[in-house]
Tab-separated table of C-alpha atoms in Angstrom:
chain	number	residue	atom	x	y	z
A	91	UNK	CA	54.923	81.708	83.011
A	92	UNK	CA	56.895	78.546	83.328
A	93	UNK	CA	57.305	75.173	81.630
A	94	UNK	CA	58.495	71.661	82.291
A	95	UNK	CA	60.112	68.972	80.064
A	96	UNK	CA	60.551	65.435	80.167
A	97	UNK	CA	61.906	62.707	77.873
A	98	UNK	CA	65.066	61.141	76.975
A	99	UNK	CA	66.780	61.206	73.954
A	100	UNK	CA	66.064	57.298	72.530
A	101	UNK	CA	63.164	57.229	74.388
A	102	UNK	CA	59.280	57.076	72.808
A	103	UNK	CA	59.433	60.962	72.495
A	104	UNK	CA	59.445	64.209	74.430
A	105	UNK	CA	57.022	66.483	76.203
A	106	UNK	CA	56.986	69.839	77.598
A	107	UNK	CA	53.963	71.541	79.245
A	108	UNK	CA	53.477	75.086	79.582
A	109	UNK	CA	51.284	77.178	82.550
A	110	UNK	CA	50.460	80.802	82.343
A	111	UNK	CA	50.477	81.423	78.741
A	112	UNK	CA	47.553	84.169	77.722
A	113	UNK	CA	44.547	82.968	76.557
A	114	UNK	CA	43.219	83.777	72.769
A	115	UNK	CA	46.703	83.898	70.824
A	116	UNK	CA	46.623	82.755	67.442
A	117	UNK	CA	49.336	79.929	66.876
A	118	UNK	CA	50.716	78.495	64.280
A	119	UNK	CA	51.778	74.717	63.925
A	120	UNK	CA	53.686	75.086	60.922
A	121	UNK	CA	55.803	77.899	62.984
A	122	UNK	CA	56.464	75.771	66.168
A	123	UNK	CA	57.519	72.846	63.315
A	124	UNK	CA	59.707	75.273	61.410
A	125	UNK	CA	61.489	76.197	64.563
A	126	UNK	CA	61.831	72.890	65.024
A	127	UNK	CA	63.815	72.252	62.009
A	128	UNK	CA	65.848	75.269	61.893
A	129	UNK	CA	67.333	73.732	65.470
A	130	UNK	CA	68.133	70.166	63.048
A	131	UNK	CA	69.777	72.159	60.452
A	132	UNK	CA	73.698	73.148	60.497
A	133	UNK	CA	76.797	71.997	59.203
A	134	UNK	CA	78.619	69.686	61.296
A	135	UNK	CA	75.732	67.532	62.415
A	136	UNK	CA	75.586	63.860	62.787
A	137	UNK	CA	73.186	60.906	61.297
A	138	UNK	CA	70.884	61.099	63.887
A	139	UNK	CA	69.293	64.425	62.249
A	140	UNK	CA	68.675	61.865	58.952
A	141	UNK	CA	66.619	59.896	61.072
A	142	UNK	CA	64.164	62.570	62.755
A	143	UNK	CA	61.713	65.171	61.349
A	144	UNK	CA	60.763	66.809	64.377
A	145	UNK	CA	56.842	67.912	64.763
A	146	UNK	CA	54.787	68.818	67.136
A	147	UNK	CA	51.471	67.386	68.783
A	148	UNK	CA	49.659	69.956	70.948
A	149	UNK	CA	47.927	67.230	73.222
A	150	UNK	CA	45.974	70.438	75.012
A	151	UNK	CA	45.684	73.958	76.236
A	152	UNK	CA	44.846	75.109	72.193
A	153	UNK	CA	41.382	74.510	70.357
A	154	UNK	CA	40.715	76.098	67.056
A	155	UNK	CA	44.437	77.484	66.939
A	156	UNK	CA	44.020	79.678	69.819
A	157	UNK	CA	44.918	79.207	73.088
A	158	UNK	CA	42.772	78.645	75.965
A	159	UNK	CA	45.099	80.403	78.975
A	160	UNK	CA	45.020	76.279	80.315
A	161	UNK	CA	48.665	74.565	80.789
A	162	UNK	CA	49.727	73.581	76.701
A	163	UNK	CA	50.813	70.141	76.235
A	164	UNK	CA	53.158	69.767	73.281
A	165	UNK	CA	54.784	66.582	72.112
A	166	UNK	CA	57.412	65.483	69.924
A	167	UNK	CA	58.254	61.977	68.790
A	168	UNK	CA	61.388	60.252	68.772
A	169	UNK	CA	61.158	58.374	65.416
A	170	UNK	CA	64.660	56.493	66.063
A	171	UNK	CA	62.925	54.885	69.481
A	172	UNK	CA	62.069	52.093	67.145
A	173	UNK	CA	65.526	51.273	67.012
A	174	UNK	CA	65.999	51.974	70.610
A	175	UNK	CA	62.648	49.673	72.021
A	176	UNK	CA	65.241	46.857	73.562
A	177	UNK	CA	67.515	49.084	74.924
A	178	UNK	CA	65.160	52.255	76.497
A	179	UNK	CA	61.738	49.532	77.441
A	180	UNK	CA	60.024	51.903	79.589
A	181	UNK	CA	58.561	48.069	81.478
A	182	UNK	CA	60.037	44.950	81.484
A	183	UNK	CA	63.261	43.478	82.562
A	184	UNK	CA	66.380	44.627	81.027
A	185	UNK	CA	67.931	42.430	78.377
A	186	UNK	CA	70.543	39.829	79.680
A	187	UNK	CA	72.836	41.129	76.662
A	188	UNK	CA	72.422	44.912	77.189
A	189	UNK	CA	75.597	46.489	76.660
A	190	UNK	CA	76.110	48.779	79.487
A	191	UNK	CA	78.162	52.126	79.666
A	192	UNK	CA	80.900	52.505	82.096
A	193	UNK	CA	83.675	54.657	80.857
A	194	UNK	CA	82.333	58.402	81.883
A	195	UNK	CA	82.795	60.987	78.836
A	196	UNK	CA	85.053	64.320	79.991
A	197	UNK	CA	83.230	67.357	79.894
A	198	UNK	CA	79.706	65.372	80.257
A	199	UNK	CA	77.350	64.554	82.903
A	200	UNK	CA	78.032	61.189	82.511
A	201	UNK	CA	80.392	60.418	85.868
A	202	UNK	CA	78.800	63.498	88.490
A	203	UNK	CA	74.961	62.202	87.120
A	204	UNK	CA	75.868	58.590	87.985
A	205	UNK	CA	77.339	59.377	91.181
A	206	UNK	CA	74.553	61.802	92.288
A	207	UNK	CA	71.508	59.112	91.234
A	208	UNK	CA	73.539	55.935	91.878
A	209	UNK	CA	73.378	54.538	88.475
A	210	UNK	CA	75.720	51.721	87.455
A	211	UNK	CA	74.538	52.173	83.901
A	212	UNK	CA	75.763	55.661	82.312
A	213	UNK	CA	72.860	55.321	80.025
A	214	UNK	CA	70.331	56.265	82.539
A	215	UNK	CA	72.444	59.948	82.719
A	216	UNK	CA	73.504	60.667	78.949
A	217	UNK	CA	69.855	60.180	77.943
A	218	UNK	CA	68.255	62.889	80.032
A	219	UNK	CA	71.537	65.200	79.685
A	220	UNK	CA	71.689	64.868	75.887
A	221	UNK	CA	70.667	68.269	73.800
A	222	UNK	CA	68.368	65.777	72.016
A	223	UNK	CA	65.979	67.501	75.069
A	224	UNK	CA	66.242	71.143	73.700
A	225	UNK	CA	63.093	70.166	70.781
A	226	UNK	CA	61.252	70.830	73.968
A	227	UNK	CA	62.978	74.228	74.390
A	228	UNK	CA	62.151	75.271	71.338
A	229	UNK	CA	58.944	73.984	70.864
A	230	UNK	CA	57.893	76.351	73.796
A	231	UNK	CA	60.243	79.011	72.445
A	232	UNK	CA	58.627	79.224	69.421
A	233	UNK	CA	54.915	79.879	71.101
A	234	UNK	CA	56.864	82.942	72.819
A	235	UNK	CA	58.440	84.176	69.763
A	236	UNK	CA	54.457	84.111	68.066
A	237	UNK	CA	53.074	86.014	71.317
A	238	UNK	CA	56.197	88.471	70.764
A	239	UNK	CA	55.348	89.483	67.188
A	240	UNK	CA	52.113	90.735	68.373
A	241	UNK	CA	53.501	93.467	70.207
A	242	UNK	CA	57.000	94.169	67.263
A	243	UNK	CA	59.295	92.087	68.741
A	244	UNK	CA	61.727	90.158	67.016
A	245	UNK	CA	64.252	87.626	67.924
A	246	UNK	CA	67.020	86.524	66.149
A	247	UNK	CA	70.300	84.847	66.369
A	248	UNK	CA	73.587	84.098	64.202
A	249	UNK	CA	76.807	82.582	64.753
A	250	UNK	CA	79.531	84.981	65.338
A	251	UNK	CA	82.696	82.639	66.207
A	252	UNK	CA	83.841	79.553	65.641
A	253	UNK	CA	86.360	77.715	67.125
A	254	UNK	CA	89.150	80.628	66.435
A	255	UNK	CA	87.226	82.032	63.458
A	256	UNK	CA	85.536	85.522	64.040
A	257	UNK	CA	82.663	86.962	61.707
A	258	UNK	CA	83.092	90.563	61.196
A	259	UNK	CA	81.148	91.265	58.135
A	260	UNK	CA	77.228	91.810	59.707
A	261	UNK	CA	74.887	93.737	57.847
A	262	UNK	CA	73.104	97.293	59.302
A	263	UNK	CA	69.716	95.634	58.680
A	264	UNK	CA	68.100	92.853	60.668
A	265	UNK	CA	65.753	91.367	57.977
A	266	UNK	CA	69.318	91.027	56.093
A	267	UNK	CA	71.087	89.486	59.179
A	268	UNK	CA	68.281	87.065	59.930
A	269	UNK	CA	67.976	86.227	56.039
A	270	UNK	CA	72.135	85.780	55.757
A	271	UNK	CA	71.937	83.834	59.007
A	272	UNK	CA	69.377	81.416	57.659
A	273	UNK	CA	70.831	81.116	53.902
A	274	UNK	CA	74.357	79.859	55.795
A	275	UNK	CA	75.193	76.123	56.644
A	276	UNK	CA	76.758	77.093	59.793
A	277	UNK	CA	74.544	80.617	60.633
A	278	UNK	CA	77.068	82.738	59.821
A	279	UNK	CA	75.811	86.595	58.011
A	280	UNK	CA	79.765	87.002	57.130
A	281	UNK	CA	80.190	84.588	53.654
A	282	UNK	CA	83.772	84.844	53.750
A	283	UNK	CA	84.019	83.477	57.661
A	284	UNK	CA	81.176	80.794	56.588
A	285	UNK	CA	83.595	79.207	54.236
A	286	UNK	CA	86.429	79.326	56.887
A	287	UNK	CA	84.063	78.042	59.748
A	288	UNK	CA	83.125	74.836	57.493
A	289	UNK	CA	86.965	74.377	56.818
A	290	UNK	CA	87.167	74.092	60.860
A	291	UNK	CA	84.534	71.736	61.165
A	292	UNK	CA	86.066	69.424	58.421
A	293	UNK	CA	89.519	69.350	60.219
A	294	UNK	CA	87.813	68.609	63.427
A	295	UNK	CA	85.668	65.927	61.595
A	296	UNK	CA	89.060	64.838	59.854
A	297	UNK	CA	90.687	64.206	63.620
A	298	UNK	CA	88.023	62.687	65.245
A	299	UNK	CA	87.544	66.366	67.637
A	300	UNK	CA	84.713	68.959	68.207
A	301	UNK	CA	84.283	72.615	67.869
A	302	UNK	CA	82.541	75.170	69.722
A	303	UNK	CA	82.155	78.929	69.354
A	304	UNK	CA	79.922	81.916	70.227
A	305	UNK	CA	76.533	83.338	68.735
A	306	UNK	CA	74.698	86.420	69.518
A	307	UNK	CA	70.833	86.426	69.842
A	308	UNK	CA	69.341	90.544	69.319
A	309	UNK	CA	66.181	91.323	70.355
A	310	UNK	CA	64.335	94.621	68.514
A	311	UNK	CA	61.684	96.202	69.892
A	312	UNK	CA	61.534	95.684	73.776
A	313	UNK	CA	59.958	98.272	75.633
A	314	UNK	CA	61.115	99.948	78.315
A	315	UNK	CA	60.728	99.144	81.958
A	316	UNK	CA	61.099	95.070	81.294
A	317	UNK	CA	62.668	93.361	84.375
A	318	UNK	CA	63.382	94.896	87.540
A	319	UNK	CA	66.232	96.797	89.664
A	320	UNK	CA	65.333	95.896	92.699
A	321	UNK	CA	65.130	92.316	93.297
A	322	UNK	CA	67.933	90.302	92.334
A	323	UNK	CA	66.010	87.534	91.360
A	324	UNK	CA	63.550	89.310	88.529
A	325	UNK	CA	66.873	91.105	86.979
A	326	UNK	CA	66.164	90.217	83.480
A	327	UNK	CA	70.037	90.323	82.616
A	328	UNK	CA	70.034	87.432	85.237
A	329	UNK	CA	66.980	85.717	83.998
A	330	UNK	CA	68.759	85.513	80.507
A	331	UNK	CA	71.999	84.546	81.425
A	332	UNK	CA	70.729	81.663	83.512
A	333	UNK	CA	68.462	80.461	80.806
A	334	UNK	CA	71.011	80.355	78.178
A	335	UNK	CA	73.265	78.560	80.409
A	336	UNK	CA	71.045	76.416	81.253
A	337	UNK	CA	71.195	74.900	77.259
A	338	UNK	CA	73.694	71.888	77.143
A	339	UNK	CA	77.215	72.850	76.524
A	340	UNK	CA	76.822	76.275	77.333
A	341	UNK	CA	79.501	77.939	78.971
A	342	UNK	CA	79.583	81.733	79.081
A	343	UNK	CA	77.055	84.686	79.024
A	344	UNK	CA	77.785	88.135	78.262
A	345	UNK	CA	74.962	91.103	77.437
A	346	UNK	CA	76.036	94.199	75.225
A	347	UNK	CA	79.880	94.440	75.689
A	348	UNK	CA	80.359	92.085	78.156
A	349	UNK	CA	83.686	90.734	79.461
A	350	UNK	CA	85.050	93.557	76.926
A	351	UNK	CA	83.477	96.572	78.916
A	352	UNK	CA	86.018	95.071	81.603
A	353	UNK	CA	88.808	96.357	79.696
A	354	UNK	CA	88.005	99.815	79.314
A	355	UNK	CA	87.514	103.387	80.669
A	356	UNK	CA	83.853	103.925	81.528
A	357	UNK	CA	83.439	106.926	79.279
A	358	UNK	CA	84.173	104.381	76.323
A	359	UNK	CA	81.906	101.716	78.149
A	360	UNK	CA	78.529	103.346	78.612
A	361	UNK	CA	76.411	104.942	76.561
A	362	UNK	CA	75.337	108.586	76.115
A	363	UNK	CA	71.465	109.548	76.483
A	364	UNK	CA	69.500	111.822	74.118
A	365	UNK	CA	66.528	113.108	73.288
A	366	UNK	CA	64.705	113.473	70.310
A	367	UNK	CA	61.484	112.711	68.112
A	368	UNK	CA	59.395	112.145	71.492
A	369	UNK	CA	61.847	109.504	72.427
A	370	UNK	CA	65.264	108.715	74.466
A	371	UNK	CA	67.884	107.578	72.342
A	372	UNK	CA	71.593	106.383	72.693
A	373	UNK	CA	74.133	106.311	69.947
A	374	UNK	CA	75.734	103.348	71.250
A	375	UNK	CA	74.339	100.128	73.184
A	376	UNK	CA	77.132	98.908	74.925
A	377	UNK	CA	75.182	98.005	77.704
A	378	UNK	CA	73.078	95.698	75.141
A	379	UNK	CA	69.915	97.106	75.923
A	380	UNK	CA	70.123	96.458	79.339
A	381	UNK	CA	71.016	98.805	82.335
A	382	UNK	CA	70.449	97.944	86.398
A	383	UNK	CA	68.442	94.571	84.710
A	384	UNK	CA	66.076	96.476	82.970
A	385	UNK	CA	64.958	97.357	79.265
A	386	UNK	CA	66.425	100.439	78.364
A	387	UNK	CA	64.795	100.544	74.722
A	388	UNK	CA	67.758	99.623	72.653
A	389	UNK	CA	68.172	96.447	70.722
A	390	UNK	CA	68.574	93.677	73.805
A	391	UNK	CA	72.224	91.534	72.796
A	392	UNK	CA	73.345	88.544	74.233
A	393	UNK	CA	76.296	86.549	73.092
A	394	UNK	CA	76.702	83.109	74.318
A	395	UNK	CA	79.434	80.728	74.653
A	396	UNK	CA	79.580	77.099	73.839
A	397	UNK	CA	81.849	74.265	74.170
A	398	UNK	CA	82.897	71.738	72.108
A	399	UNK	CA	80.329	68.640	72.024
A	400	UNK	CA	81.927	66.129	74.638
A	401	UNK	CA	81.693	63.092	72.713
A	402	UNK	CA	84.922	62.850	70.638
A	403	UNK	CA	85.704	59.769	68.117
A	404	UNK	CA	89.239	59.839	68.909
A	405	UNK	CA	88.024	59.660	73.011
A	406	UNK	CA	90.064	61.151	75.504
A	407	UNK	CA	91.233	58.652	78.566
A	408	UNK	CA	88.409	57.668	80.972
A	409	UNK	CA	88.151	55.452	84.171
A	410	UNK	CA	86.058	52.417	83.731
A	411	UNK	CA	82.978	53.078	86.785
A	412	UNK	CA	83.372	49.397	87.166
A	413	UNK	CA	86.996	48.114	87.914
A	414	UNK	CA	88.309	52.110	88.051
A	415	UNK	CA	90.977	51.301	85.245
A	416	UNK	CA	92.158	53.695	82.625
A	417	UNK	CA	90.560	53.018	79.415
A	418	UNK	CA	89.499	55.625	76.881
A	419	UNK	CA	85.730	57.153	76.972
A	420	UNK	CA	83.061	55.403	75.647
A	421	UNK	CA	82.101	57.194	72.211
A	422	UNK	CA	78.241	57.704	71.236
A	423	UNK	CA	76.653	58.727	68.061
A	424	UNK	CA	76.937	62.677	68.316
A	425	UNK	CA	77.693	66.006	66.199
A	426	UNK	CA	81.145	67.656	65.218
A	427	UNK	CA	79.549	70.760	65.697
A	428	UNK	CA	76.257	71.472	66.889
A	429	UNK	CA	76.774	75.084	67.356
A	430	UNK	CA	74.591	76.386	64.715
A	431	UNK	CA	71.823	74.773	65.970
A	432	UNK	CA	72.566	75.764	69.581
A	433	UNK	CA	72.275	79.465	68.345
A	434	UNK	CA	68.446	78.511	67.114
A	435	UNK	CA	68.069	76.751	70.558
A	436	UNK	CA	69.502	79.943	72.204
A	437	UNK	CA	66.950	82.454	69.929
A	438	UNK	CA	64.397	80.604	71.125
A	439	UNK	CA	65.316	80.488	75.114
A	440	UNK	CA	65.908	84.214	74.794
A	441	UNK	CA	62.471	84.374	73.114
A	442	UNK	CA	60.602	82.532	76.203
A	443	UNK	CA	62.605	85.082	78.833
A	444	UNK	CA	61.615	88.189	77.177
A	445	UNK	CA	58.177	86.848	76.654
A	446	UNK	CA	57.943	85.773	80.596
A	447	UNK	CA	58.919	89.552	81.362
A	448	UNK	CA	56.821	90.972	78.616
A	449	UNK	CA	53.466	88.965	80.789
A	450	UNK	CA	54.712	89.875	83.894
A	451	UNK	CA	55.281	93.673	83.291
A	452	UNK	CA	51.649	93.719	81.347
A	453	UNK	CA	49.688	91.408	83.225
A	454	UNK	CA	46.024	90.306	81.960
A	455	UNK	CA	44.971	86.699	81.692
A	456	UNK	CA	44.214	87.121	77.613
A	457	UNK	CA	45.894	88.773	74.951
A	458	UNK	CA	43.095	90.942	74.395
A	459	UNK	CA	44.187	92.362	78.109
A	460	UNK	CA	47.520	92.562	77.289
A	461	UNK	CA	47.279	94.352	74.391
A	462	UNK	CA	45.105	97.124	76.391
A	463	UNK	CA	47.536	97.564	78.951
A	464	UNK	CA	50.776	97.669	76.449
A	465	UNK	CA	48.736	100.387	74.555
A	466	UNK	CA	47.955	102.239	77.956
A	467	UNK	CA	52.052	101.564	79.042
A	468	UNK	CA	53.179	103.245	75.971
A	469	UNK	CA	51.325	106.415	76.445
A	470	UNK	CA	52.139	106.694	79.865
A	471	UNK	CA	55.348	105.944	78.783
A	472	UNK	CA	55.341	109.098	75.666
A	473	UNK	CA	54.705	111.542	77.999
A	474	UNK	CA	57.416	110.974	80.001
């Protein structure tokens, strides 16, 4: 299964198309658009969110809410290209009284994408590199997440840190979590840390800065035996850490304990095996549900790492592209904080992955034929 995306952020909208999705799922369009809100949401976002209510228009691939097992063509308009029709024209010349970007952002594509492509215009980079583009993540995420549920899995995510605020307070259950995470302005299950997380965002708003932080996406109910040990390419550990990273201003990937399991004796690091019930069992998942890049059974856990947004209103000091003085960045309409919607982006990415692995371990062209063979896996699976 794979997708592609294309679009800029001002421009008339964007597009992703997927190939090798199963034939004869039921989909829902008010899911795909719900998702698609849920990444607009959080505290700490700027006016462009005011100005578009994302939807989706399936163009193909999905006739009678099912679809077909034919590439999916899904849409979403840019509503503020209106305002944008002089300055992103897809034809015609450019405006004698365009005002151009020089002064390169830190911690953006801006100066490496205009060197690479030879643009004189920074424009031509920030539009493609904005996280305007991840509606078309999510749009396809959220078609994985609805093929998911059909076999019990769930996906969900919830901020865990922000800037040097840490959430400790998560409930046992993960209808609570996911119901915590989605009552909170900033996706945060820990109320107390919420109120401090805001207070962060405020003083950053206050100064003219950004803030980052980490979330953690948990998947429940992943069989067994997804991914693979033996080519490095189809480790699913891999798969996931280069699709999160992959989202703008992601920085850092870590499964289970991560960078923490670094730190410690092995006998505190991995996790015991039982069995009981039918079933192997572990009383810990410090390996986050993943062991040699496979399933193991447990709860899959990712935490992911993000940076604080590049575009700053106080601007750090720049070099102007054109006469290669100092002058300070140039300063675009952007977020404070965008990181609880980059942990709805992030649910969703992890969503696709698992759902890519969940295909490829299963096989079959419809769901129908997936279904068959996850029924014939499990047993074979039982009686081991």
């Amino acid at each position: 299964m794979r997708y592609l995306s294309a679009g800029e952020s001002h421009g008339p909208g964007l597009t992703v198309v997927i190939d090798g999705f199963p034939s004869n799922l039921p989909v829902s369009k008010e899911y795909i658009d719900e998702q698609l809100r849920r990444r607009q949401m959080g505290y700490g976002r700027g006016f462009r969110q005011r100005i578009e209510t994302d939807t989706v228009e399936v163009t193909s691939g999905i006739r009678f809410g099912r679809t077909l097992g034919t590439p999916i063509t899904m849409n979403v308009v840019n509503r503020d290209f209106k305002n944008w029709t002089d300055r992103m024209a897809v034809f015609g010349e450019k405006p004698e009284d365009l005002k151009e970007i020089y002064r390169p952002r830190p911690g953006h594509a801006d100066l490496a994408g205009a060197i690479k492509y030879d643009h004189e215009d920074i424009r031509n980079v920030l539009e493609r590199a904005s996280a305007r583009n991840t509606a078309t993540i999510v749009a396809a995420g959220a078609l994985a997440k609805q093929l998911l549920l059909q076999f019990g899995i769930e996906v969900t995510a919830h901020v865990v840190e922000l800037c040097d605020v840490v959430a400790k307070d998560f409930p046992d259950s993960l209808d609570e979590l996911r119901a915590r995470a989605d009552a909170s302005e900033v996706r945060c299950a820990d109320a107390g840390a919420e109120a401090e997380m805001i207070r962060r965002i405020d003083e950053a708003k206050e100064n003219g800065d950004t803030v980052g932080g980490i979330f953690e996406v948990i998947v429940r109910g992943c069989p067994i035996g997804l991914g693979s040990y033996a080519m490095p390419d189809r480790k699913l550990d891999g798969r996931l850490a280069g699709a999160l990273m992959s989202i703008q201003a992601i920085k850092g990937v870590e499964i289970g304990l991560g960078f923490e399991a670094a730190r410690r004796f092995g006998s505190k690091v991995h996790d015991p095996i039982a069995y009981a019930n039918g079933r192997y069992l572990r009383a810990t998942n410090g390996a986050g549900g993943l062991e040699g890049g496979v399933t193991n059974g447990e709860d899959v856990v990712v935490r992911v790492a993000m940076k604080p947004i590049s575009t700053l209103y106080k601007p750090l000091p720049s070099v102007n592209m054109k006469t290669k003085e100092t002058e300070l960045a140039a300063i675009e309409r952007s977020d404070y904080c965008a990181l609880p919607a980059a942990s709805v982006v992030g649910e969703n990415v992890v969503a696709w992955v698992i759902a890519d692995a969940l295909i490829e371990k299963l096989g079959g062209d419809s769901l129908e034929q997936m279904q068959d063979n996850y029924e014939k896996y499990r047993e074979r699976v039982a009686k081991r």
